[in-house]
Amino acid sequence: MKLIRNFVNGEFVTTHGARFAKVSPVTGEIVAEIESADEALVNSAVSAASAALSGYWSLFSVSQRTALLQAIAAEIGRRSKEFIDAEIADTGKPYALASTLDVPRGAANFLAFSDLMQRTPQETWTTETPDGRGAINTVTYAPKGVIAVICPWNLPLLLMTWKVAPALACGNTVVVKPSEESPSTATLLAEVMNAVGIPPGVYNVVHGHGPKATGEFLTQHPGVDAITFTGESKTGEAIMKNAAEGLRDVSFELGGKNAGIVFADCDFDAAVEGIARATFLNCGQVCLGTERVYVERPIFERFVTALASKARSLKPGDPYASDTTIGPLISREHREKVLSYFAKAKADGATCHAGGGIPSLPENYANGAWIEPTVWTGLPETSAVIREEIFGPCCHVAPFDSEDEAIARANDSPYGLATSIWTQDVSRANRVARRIRVGIAWVNSWFLRDLRTPFGGAGISGIGREGGSHSLAFYTEMRNVCVKL
Ligand code: NAD
Ligand code: 6OD
């Protein structure tokens, strides 16, 4: 049985303490055991991070740090097959997805923030003074300190490195707590850190659960200077309570209940393809995913038929098979949650156009967490299926008659992460995008990323923005140095 250990101060440690099992969502078999980090181990990790911060990492020059970041990216590339296998073992996602999205983005995150650090413009201001000599102000960027990085399971390497890369680039040290469901790639990254010469204590990994366990030991720790978290909005609330102690800064990327808006003048095939991708990619487990679709009435029926046909065409199965296009949910527990919404949809009177249950698969997958891609119509906007984040491969499609109506319905949610708008009228696209209360509005696209742009959510979808210079703002303490001449 594979044993996954914690990584503290440059070494994998054996704790002989509590362990928990990693169950494959493909087969239901236990594929690994994970050593849970208790409070003492979390304390050691934070102490190691703190010592590394003041001892050397914050003193490295930008070029020393960026050279190491580039080496990390290269090493992830060199070992990409191991990273892909690790991601598949934890999540069951298709090889085609892990190899084109998760792992390349893991490497790209390090390159992007290495590049950004080298290009950050210097901000200076000259100030007039009564004696006529003046003063020069220079803005400097000091690392914020020890950063707790708390991650979810849906895109484990991508989302973790999206935080770790800018944190390290800015001279911070990190203690990462991956999700208990996806411990493998953070652990593999520890090997990469050692291989490329990242000094001990700069990158630490503690495994375990969240509430009253590893996650909370970390967020409550007074030695943690800031917390960056990706996960559910409710968890964000719990973490924020702990962050309040000591007034620690937070950056939160939280849940979504994202609306797609399809106008009758769209490129029809591109819109169907785009909404299908936004609904079913990663088995619907993407925070940016579309679970509410509003389609202008003249193309509504045709759109529903085409989307349902796309849903039915997705093929579950062996993650390594080239024709597999959809994986399982992360766990049986999560499938219970998603199935409870399938039941609610039925009870609330939905018409189901595709899916709605569990697929028939070979016997060896019987204990996995498989579920059918599902498309509904006919629900009232008050249904929990339309109001709450499901995080599964499913969406509800409703018709609309005017731009104002589409905007009002899209905005009728406490979430505000992302939207995708499908139209060939550029003026309308701009108008609508500006009126939807979200952090990210895509037009004729979805999940098209430029890592220099601000990423985050409005409402209960997040606090703050990361990406490009916005990451630097979170991961550094800006200091103005005013020199009187
Ligand atoms: P989750 O909130 O249950 O868990 C995320 C992480 O937080 C895990 O590592 C977990 O162990 C830890 N955790 C849980 N409770 C904690 C506590 N009290 N203190 C400290 N740590 C705690 O989320 P999940 O189920 O892993 O991921 C799915 C959710 O993440 C969805 O809501 C999804 O929308 C959201 N998400 C958001 C984004 C984004 O960018 N906005 C990206 C990916 C996922
Ligand atoms: O692309 C990113 O940087 C990002 N944070 C994506 C989030 C996806 C949510 O599941």
Coordinates of C-alpha atoms and ligand atoms in Angstrom, one line a residue:
M1 CA 0.0 0.0 0.0
K2 CA 1.3 3.4 -0.9
L3 CA 2.0 5.6 2.1
I4 CA 1.8 9.4 1.7
R5 CA 3.8 11.3 4.3
N6 CA 4.0 14.9 5.5
F7 CA 7.0 17.0 4.3
V8 CA 8.5 19.4 6.8
N9 CA 11.8 21.3 6.6
G10 CA 12.9 19.5 3.5
E11 CA 12.3 16.0 4.7
F12 CA 9.5 13.4 4.5
V13 CA 8.6 12.7 8.1
T14 CA 7.1 9.5 9.5
T15 CA 4.7 10.3 12.3
H16 CA 3.4 6.8 13.4
G17 CA 0.2 8.7 14.3
A18 CA -3.3 8.6 12.8
R19 CA -3.7 7.5 9.2
F20 CA -6.6 7.8 6.8
A21 CA -7.3 6.0 3.5
K22 CA -7.5 7.4 0.0
V23 CA -10.2 5.6 -1.9
S24 CA -10.1 5.5 -5.7
P25 CA -13.2 7.2 -7.2
V26 CA -12.8 4.9 -10.2
T27 CA -13.0 1.6 -8.4
G28 CA -13.8 2.3 -4.7
E29 CA -10.6 0.5 -3.7
I30 CA -8.2 2.0 -1.2
V31 CA -5.2 3.2 -3.2
A32 CA -3.1 4.9 -0.5
E33 CA -2.8 5.6 3.2
I34 CA -2.1 9.1 4.4
E35 CA -0.4 10.1 7.6
S36 CA -2.4 12.8 9.2
A37 CA -0.5 15.8 10.6
D38 CA -1.4 16.4 14.2
E39 CA -1.0 19.8 16.0
A40 CA 2.6 19.1 16.9
L41 CA 3.6 18.4 13.3
V42 CA 1.7 21.5 12.1
N43 CA 3.7 23.5 14.7
S44 CA 6.9 22.0 13.3
A45 CA 5.9 22.9 9.8
V46 CA 5.1 26.5 10.7
S47 CA 8.4 26.8 12.7
A48 CA 10.4 25.4 9.7
A49 CA 8.7 27.9 7.4
S50 CA 9.3 30.7 9.8
A51 CA 13.0 29.9 10.2
A52 CA 13.5 29.5 6.4
L53 CA 11.8 32.8 5.8
S54 CA 14.1 34.9 8.0
G55 CA 17.1 32.6 7.6
Y56 CA 17.5 32.8 3.8
W57 CA 14.5 32.7 1.5
S58 CA 13.4 36.3 2.0
L59 CA 17.0 37.3 1.5
F60 CA 17.4 35.6 -1.9
S61 CA 17.5 38.0 -4.7
V62 CA 14.6 38.1 -7.2
S63 CA 16.8 36.5 -9.8
Q64 CA 17.9 33.7 -7.5
R65 CA 14.2 32.9 -6.7
T66 CA 13.0 33.2 -10.2
A67 CA 15.7 30.9 -11.5
L68 CA 14.6 28.3 -8.9
L69 CA 10.9 28.8 -10.0
Q70 CA 11.9 28.1 -13.6
A71 CA 13.8 25.0 -12.5
I72 CA 10.6 23.8 -10.7
A73 CA 8.6 24.2 -13.9
A74 CA 11.2 22.3 -15.9
E75 CA 11.2 19.5 -13.3
I76 CA 7.4 19.2 -13.3
G77 CA 7.7 19.0 -17.1
R78 CA 10.4 16.3 -16.9
R79 CA 8.3 14.2 -14.4
S80 CA 4.9 15.1 -16.0
K81 CA 3.9 11.4 -16.4
E82 CA 4.3 10.9 -12.6
F83 CA 2.3 14.0 -11.9
I84 CA -0.4 12.9 -14.3
D85 CA -0.6 9.4 -12.8
A86 CA -0.8 10.9 -9.3
E87 CA -3.6 13.2 -10.3
I88 CA -5.5 10.4 -11.9
A89 CA -5.0 8.1 -8.9
D90 CA -6.6 10.7 -6.6
T91 CA -9.3 12.0 -8.8
G92 CA -10.0 9.5 -11.6
K93 CA -10.0 12.3 -14.2
P94 CA -9.3 11.2 -17.8
Y95 CA -5.7 11.2 -18.9
A96 CA -6.6 13.6 -21.7
L97 CA -7.6 16.2 -19.1
A98 CA -4.8 15.7 -16.6
S99 CA -2.2 15.8 -19.3
T100 CA -3.6 18.9 -21.1
L101 CA -4.9 21.0 -18.2
D102 CA -3.8 20.1 -14.7
V103 CA -0.2 19.2 -15.1
P104 CA 0.9 21.7 -17.8
R105 CA -0.8 24.5 -15.8
G106 CA 1.1 23.3 -12.7
A107 CA 4.3 24.1 -14.5
A108 CA 2.9 27.2 -16.2
N109 CA 2.0 28.8 -12.9
F110 CA 5.7 28.8 -11.8
L111 CA 6.8 30.3 -15.2
A112 CA 4.1 32.9 -15.1
F113 CA 5.1 34.3 -11.7
S114 CA 8.8 34.0 -12.4
D115 CA 8.2 36.1 -15.5
L116 CA 6.0 38.6 -13.6
M117 CA 8.6 39.1 -10.8
Q118 CA 11.1 40.1 -13.4
R119 CA 8.8 42.6 -15.1
T120 CA 7.2 44.3 -12.1
P121 CA 7.7 48.0 -12.7
Q122 CA 9.3 50.1 -10.0
E123 CA 7.0 52.7 -8.5
T124 CA 8.7 56.0 -7.5
W125 CA 7.4 59.5 -6.7
T126 CA 9.3 62.7 -6.3
T127 CA 7.8 65.0 -3.7
E128 CA 8.3 68.7 -3.3
T129 CA 9.3 70.0 0.1
P130 CA 9.3 73.6 1.6
D131 CA 13.1 73.7 1.6
G132 CA 13.2 73.1 -2.1
R133 CA 15.3 69.9 -1.8
G134 CA 12.5 67.5 -2.2
A135 CA 12.2 63.8 -1.4
I136 CA 12.1 60.5 -3.4
N137 CA 9.5 57.8 -2.5
T138 CA 10.3 54.3 -3.6
V139 CA 7.7 51.5 -3.2
T140 CA 9.3 48.2 -2.1
Y141 CA 7.8 44.8 -1.8
A142 CA 8.6 42.7 1.3
P143 CA 7.3 39.1 1.6
K144 CA 4.3 38.8 3.8
G145 CA 5.7 35.9 5.8
V146 CA 4.6 32.4 6.3
I147 CA 1.6 31.7 4.1
A148 CA -0.9 28.9 4.8
V149 CA -2.1 27.4 1.4
I150 CA -5.3 25.4 1.8
C151 CA -6.5 23.6 -1.3
P152 CA -9.5 21.7 -2.7
W153 CA -9.5 18.4 -4.6
N154 CA -10.9 19.3 -8.0
L155 CA -7.8 20.6 -9.8
P156 CA -5.2 19.7 -7.1
L157 CA -1.9 20.6 -8.7
L158 CA -3.2 23.5 -10.7
L159 CA -4.9 25.3 -7.8
M160 CA -2.1 24.6 -5.3
T161 CA 0.6 25.9 -7.6
W162 CA -1.5 28.9 -8.5
K163 CA -0.9 30.0 -4.9
V164 CA 2.5 28.5 -4.1
A165 CA 4.2 30.0 -7.2
P166 CA 3.4 33.6 -6.4
A167 CA 4.0 33.1 -2.7
L168 CA 7.5 31.8 -3.3
A169 CA 8.2 34.3 -6.0
C170 CA 7.6 37.1 -3.6
G171 CA 9.9 35.6 -1.0
N172 CA 7.4 34.0 1.3
T173 CA 7.5 30.5 2.7
V174 CA 4.5 28.2 2.6
V175 CA 2.8 25.4 4.6
V176 CA 0.4 23.7 2.2
K177 CA -2.6 21.6 3.3
P178 CA -3.9 19.7 0.2
S179 CA -7.4 18.3 0.3
E180 CA -7.6 15.0 2.2
E181 CA -9.1 13.7 -1.1
S182 CA -6.1 14.7 -3.3
P183 CA -2.8 14.5 -1.3
S184 CA -0.5 13.1 -4.1
T185 CA 0.6 15.9 -6.3
A186 CA 1.5 18.3 -3.4
T187 CA 3.7 15.4 -2.0
L188 CA 5.3 14.8 -5.4
L189 CA 6.0 18.5 -5.7
A190 CA 8.0 18.2 -2.4
E191 CA 10.4 15.8 -4.2
V192 CA 10.7 18.4 -7.0
M193 CA 11.5 21.1 -4.5
N194 CA 14.3 19.1 -3.1
A195 CA 15.6 18.0 -6.5
V196 CA 15.9 21.6 -7.8
G197 CA 17.5 22.9 -4.5
I198 CA 14.7 24.8 -2.9
P199 CA 16.1 25.3 0.7
P200 CA 14.5 23.3 3.5
G201 CA 11.5 24.9 5.2
V202 CA 10.5 27.0 2.2
Y203 CA 7.8 24.5 1.0
N204 CA 6.1 22.3 3.6
V205 CA 3.1 19.9 3.2
V206 CA 0.8 18.8 6.0
H207 CA -1.9 16.3 5.3
G208 CA -5.2 15.8 7.0
H209 CA -8.8 16.9 7.3
G210 CA -10.1 20.4 7.9
P211 CA -12.4 21.1 10.8
K212 CA -10.8 20.4 14.3
A213 CA -7.9 18.8 12.5
T214 CA -4.8 19.7 10.4
G215 CA -6.6 22.5 8.5
E216 CA -7.7 24.3 11.6
F217 CA -4.4 23.7 13.4
L218 CA -2.8 25.6 10.6
T219 CA -5.3 28.4 10.2
Q220 CA -5.3 29.0 14.0
H221 CA -1.5 29.0 14.2
P222 CA -0.3 32.4 15.3
G223 CA 2.9 31.9 13.2
V224 CA 0.9 32.0 10.0
D225 CA 0.9 35.5 8.6
A226 CA -1.7 35.1 5.8
I227 CA -4.1 32.4 4.6
T228 CA -4.9 31.7 0.9
F229 CA -7.8 29.3 0.5
T230 CA -9.7 27.7 -2.3
G231 CA -12.8 25.8 -1.4
E232 CA -16.4 26.1 -0.4
S233 CA -17.9 29.4 0.7
K234 CA -19.0 27.9 4.1
T235 CA -15.4 26.7 4.8
G236 CA -14.2 30.2 3.9
E237 CA -16.4 31.6 6.7
A238 CA -14.9 29.1 9.2
I239 CA -11.4 30.0 8.1
M240 CA -12.0 33.7 8.3
K241 CA -13.1 33.4 12.0
N242 CA -9.7 31.9 12.7
A243 CA -7.9 34.5 10.6
A244 CA -9.5 37.2 12.6
E245 CA -7.4 36.2 15.5
G246 CA -4.3 38.2 15.0
L247 CA -5.8 40.1 12.1
R248 CA -4.3 37.8 9.4
D249 CA -4.9 38.7 5.8
V250 CA -6.9 36.3 3.6
S251 CA -7.4 35.6 -0.1
F252 CA -10.4 33.4 -0.8
E253 CA -11.5 31.7 -4.0
L254 CA -14.8 30.1 -3.2
G255 CA -17.9 28.5 -4.6
G256 CA -19.9 29.4 -7.7
K257 CA -23.4 29.0 -9.1
N258 CA -22.4 30.4 -12.5
A259 CA -24.9 31.4 -15.2
G260 CA -24.3 31.0 -18.9
I261 CA -26.3 33.3 -21.2
V262 CA -26.9 32.3 -24.8
F263 CA -28.4 34.8 -27.2
A264 CA -30.2 33.8 -30.4
D265 CA -27.5 35.5 -32.5
C266 CA -24.7 33.3 -31.2
D267 CA -22.6 30.9 -33.2
F268 CA -24.9 28.0 -32.3
D269 CA -22.4 25.1 -32.4
A270 CA -19.7 27.1 -30.6
A271 CA -22.2 28.0 -27.8
V272 CA -23.4 24.4 -27.4
E273 CA -19.8 23.2 -27.3
G274 CA -18.8 25.9 -24.9
I275 CA -21.7 25.4 -22.5
A276 CA -21.2 21.6 -22.6
R277 CA -17.6 22.1 -21.7
A278 CA -18.5 24.6 -18.9
T279 CA -21.0 22.1 -17.5
F280 CA -19.2 18.7 -17.9
L281 CA -15.5 19.4 -17.8
N282 CA -13.9 17.5 -14.9
C283 CA -17.2 15.9 -14.2
G284 CA -18.7 19.3 -13.4
Q285 CA -16.3 19.8 -10.6
V286 CA -14.9 23.2 -11.6
C287 CA -15.8 26.3 -9.5
L288 CA -16.3 28.2 -12.8
G289 CA -18.6 25.6 -14.2
T290 CA -22.1 26.5 -15.5
E291 CA -25.0 25.0 -13.6
R292 CA -27.6 27.6 -14.8
V293 CA -28.1 28.2 -18.5
Y294 CA -30.4 31.0 -19.8
V295 CA -31.1 30.7 -23.6
E296 CA -33.0 33.2 -25.7
R297 CA -36.4 31.7 -26.5
P298 CA -36.1 31.4 -30.4
I299 CA -33.3 28.9 -30.0
F300 CA -34.3 27.4 -26.7
E301 CA -35.7 24.0 -27.8
R302 CA -32.9 23.4 -30.4
F303 CA -30.3 24.3 -27.8
V304 CA -31.6 21.9 -25.1
T305 CA -31.7 19.1 -27.7
A306 CA -28.2 19.7 -28.8
L307 CA -26.8 20.1 -25.2
A308 CA -28.6 16.9 -24.1
S309 CA -27.1 15.1 -27.1
K310 CA -23.6 16.3 -26.0
A311 CA -24.2 15.1 -22.5
R312 CA -25.2 11.6 -23.8
S313 CA -22.2 11.5 -26.0
L314 CA -19.7 11.7 -23.1
K315 CA -18.1 8.4 -22.4
P316 CA -17.1 7.3 -18.8
G317 CA -14.5 4.7 -18.3
D318 CA -10.9 3.8 -17.8
P319 CA -9.1 7.2 -17.2
Y320 CA -6.2 5.9 -19.5
A321 CA -8.4 4.9 -22.4
S322 CA -8.2 7.4 -25.3
D323 CA -12.0 7.4 -25.8
T324 CA -12.8 8.2 -22.1
T325 CA -14.2 11.8 -22.0
I326 CA -15.7 12.0 -18.4
G327 CA -14.4 10.7 -15.1
P328 CA -16.2 10.0 -11.8
L329 CA -17.0 12.4 -9.1
I330 CA -14.3 12.7 -6.4
S331 CA -16.0 10.3 -3.9
R332 CA -19.1 8.3 -3.0
E333 CA -19.9 10.9 -0.3
H334 CA -19.8 13.7 -2.9
R335 CA -22.0 11.6 -5.2
E336 CA -24.6 11.3 -2.5
K337 CA -24.7 15.1 -2.3
V338 CA -25.1 15.4 -6.1
L339 CA -27.7 12.7 -6.3
S340 CA -29.7 14.5 -3.6
Y341 CA -30.0 17.4 -6.1
F342 CA -31.0 14.9 -8.8
A343 CA -33.8 13.8 -6.4
K344 CA -34.8 17.5 -5.7
A345 CA -34.9 18.2 -9.4
K346 CA -37.4 15.4 -9.9
A347 CA -39.4 16.4 -6.8
D348 CA -39.6 20.0 -8.1
G349 CA -41.0 18.9 -11.4
A350 CA -38.0 19.1 -13.7
T351 CA -38.0 17.5 -17.2
C352 CA -34.8 15.5 -17.5
H353 CA -33.3 15.5 -21.1
A354 CA -30.2 13.5 -20.4
G355 CA -28.8 11.5 -17.5
G356 CA -30.3 11.8 -14.1
G357 CA -28.8 8.8 -12.5
I358 CA -25.8 6.4 -12.3
P359 CA -24.3 5.0 -15.5
S360 CA -24.1 1.2 -16.2
L361 CA -20.4 0.4 -16.2
P362 CA -18.3 -2.8 -15.9
E363 CA -18.3 -4.7 -12.6
N364 CA -14.9 -3.3 -11.5
Y365 CA -16.3 0.2 -11.5
A366 CA -19.4 -0.7 -9.4
N367 CA -18.0 0.8 -6.2
G368 CA -16.7 4.0 -7.9
A369 CA -18.3 7.4 -7.8
W370 CA -19.7 7.5 -11.3
I371 CA -22.6 9.7 -12.3
E372 CA -24.4 10.6 -15.5
P373 CA -24.1 14.0 -17.2
T374 CA -27.5 15.6 -16.7
V375 CA -29.6 18.3 -18.3
W376 CA -32.9 19.6 -16.9
T377 CA -35.5 22.1 -17.9
G378 CA -38.7 23.3 -16.2
L379 CA -37.6 24.2 -12.7
P380 CA -38.8 27.3 -10.9
E381 CA -36.0 29.7 -10.1
T382 CA -36.7 29.1 -6.4
S383 CA -35.6 25.4 -6.6
A384 CA -32.5 24.5 -4.6
V385 CA -31.2 23.0 -7.8
I386 CA -31.0 26.5 -9.3
R387 CA -29.9 28.3 -6.1
E388 CA -27.3 26.0 -4.5
E389 CA -23.9 24.9 -5.8
I390 CA -24.1 21.2 -6.8
F391 CA -20.5 20.7 -8.1
G392 CA -21.6 17.9 -10.5
P393 CA -22.0 17.4 -14.2
C394 CA -25.4 18.9 -14.5
C395 CA -27.2 22.1 -15.5
H396 CA -30.7 23.5 -15.7
V397 CA -31.6 25.4 -18.9
A398 CA -34.3 28.1 -19.0
P399 CA -35.6 30.4 -21.7
F400 CA -35.5 34.2 -21.6
D401 CA -37.1 36.9 -23.7
S402 CA -35.0 40.0 -23.1
E403 CA -31.5 41.1 -22.3
D404 CA -32.7 42.7 -19.0
E405 CA -34.4 39.5 -18.0
A406 CA -31.3 37.4 -18.7
I407 CA -29.2 39.8 -16.6
A408 CA -31.6 39.9 -13.7
R409 CA -31.8 36.1 -13.6
A410 CA -28.1 35.6 -13.8
N411 CA -27.6 38.1 -11.0
D412 CA -30.2 36.5 -8.8
S413 CA -27.6 34.5 -6.7
P414 CA -25.5 35.2 -3.7
Y415 CA -22.6 33.7 -5.6
G416 CA -20.7 35.9 -8.2
L417 CA -17.7 34.0 -9.6
A418 CA -18.0 33.7 -13.4
T419 CA -20.3 33.9 -16.4
S420 CA -20.1 33.1 -20.1
I421 CA -22.0 35.1 -22.6
W422 CA -22.6 33.8 -26.1
T423 CA -23.5 36.3 -28.8
Q424 CA -22.0 37.7 -32.1
D425 CA -23.1 41.3 -31.1
V426 CA -19.9 42.7 -29.5
S427 CA -21.7 45.8 -28.1
R428 CA -24.3 43.6 -26.4
A429 CA -21.5 41.3 -25.1
N430 CA -19.8 44.3 -23.5
R431 CA -23.0 45.7 -22.1
V432 CA -24.1 42.4 -20.5
A433 CA -20.7 41.6 -19.2
R434 CA -20.5 44.9 -17.3
R435 CA -23.9 44.3 -15.7
I436 CA -23.3 40.8 -14.3
R437 CA -22.0 40.8 -10.8
V438 CA -19.1 38.4 -11.2
G439 CA -15.3 38.4 -11.0
I440 CA -14.8 36.9 -14.4
A441 CA -17.0 37.4 -17.5
W442 CA -16.1 35.3 -20.6
V443 CA -17.6 36.2 -24.0
N444 CA -17.8 33.4 -26.5
S445 CA -15.5 31.3 -24.4
W446 CA -15.1 29.8 -21.0
F447 CA -12.1 29.1 -18.7
L448 CA -9.8 30.9 -21.2
R449 CA -7.0 31.9 -18.9
D450 CA -4.4 34.6 -19.0
L451 CA -2.5 34.3 -15.7
R452 CA -1.8 38.1 -15.7
T453 CA -5.5 38.9 -15.3
P454 CA -7.3 39.3 -11.9
F455 CA -9.1 36.1 -10.9
G456 CA -11.6 35.8 -8.1
G457 CA -15.3 36.2 -7.2
A458 CA -17.9 38.7 -6.0
G459 CA -20.4 38.0 -3.3
I460 CA -19.9 34.7 -1.5
S461 CA -17.6 33.5 -4.3
G462 CA -14.5 35.1 -2.8
I463 CA -12.5 37.8 -1.2
G464 CA -9.7 39.5 -3.1
R465 CA -8.2 38.8 -6.5
E466 CA -5.1 36.8 -7.5
G467 CA -3.3 36.7 -10.8
G468 CA -0.6 38.9 -12.2
S469 CA 0.1 42.0 -10.1
H470 CA -2.9 41.2 -8.0
S471 CA -1.1 38.1 -6.6
L472 CA 1.9 40.3 -5.8
A473 CA -0.4 42.7 -3.9
F474 CA -1.6 39.8 -1.7
Y475 CA 1.7 38.0 -1.2
T476 CA 3.8 41.1 -0.3
E477 CA 3.8 43.8 2.2
M478 CA 4.2 47.1 0.3
R479 CA 6.5 49.5 2.0
N480 CA 7.0 53.1 0.9
V481 CA 10.6 54.3 1.5
C482 CA 10.7 58.1 1.6
V483 CA 14.2 59.7 1.3
K484 CA 14.5 63.4 2.1
L485 CA 17.1 64.8 -0.2
Ligands
NAD1 P1 -13.8 22.4 1.0 O1 -14.1 23.8 1.4 O2 -14.6 21.3 1.7 O3 -12.3 22.0 1.4 C1 -11.2 22.8 0.8 C2 -10.0 22.6 1.8 O4 -10.3 23.2 3.0 C3 -9.6 21.2 2.1 O5 -8.2 21.1 2.1 C4 -10.2 20.9 3.5 O6 -9.6 19.9 4.2 C5 -10.0 22.3 4.1 N1 -10.9 22.6 5.2 C6 -12.2 22.3 5.4 N2 -12.7 22.8 6.5 C7 -11.7 23.5 7.1 C8 -11.6 24.3 8.2 N3 -12.6 24.5 9.1 N4 -10.4 24.9 8.5 C9 -9.3 24.8 7.7 N5 -9.4 24.0 6.5 C10 -10.5 23.4 6.2 O7 -13.9 22.4 -0.5 P2 -13.7 21.1 -1.5 O8 -14.9 20.3 -1.3 O9 -12.4 20.5 -1.3 O10 -13.8 21.8 -3.0 C11 -14.9 22.1 -3.6 C12 -15.3 23.6 -3.4 O11 -14.3 24.4 -3.8 C13 -16.5 24.0 -4.2 O12 -17.3 24.8 -3.5 C14 -15.8 24.9 -5.3 O13 -16.7 25.8 -5.9 C15 -14.7 25.5 -4.6 N6 -13.7 25.9 -5.5 C16 -13.5 27.2 -5.7 C17 -12.5 27.7 -6.6 C18 -12.4 29.1 -7.0 O14 -11.3 29.5 -7.6 N7 -13.3 30.0 -6.6 C19 -11.7 26.8 -7.2 C20 -11.9 25.4 -6.9 C21 -12.9 25.0 -6.1
6OD2 O1 -7.3 29.0 -13.6 C1 -7.2 29.4 -12.4 O2 -6.2 30.1 -12.0 C2 -8.1 28.9 -11.4 N1 -7.9 29.4 -10.1 C3 -9.1 28.1 -11.7 C4 -10.1 27.7 -10.8 C5 -10.9 26.7 -11.1 C6 -11.9 26.2 -10.2 O3 -12.2 25.0 -10.1

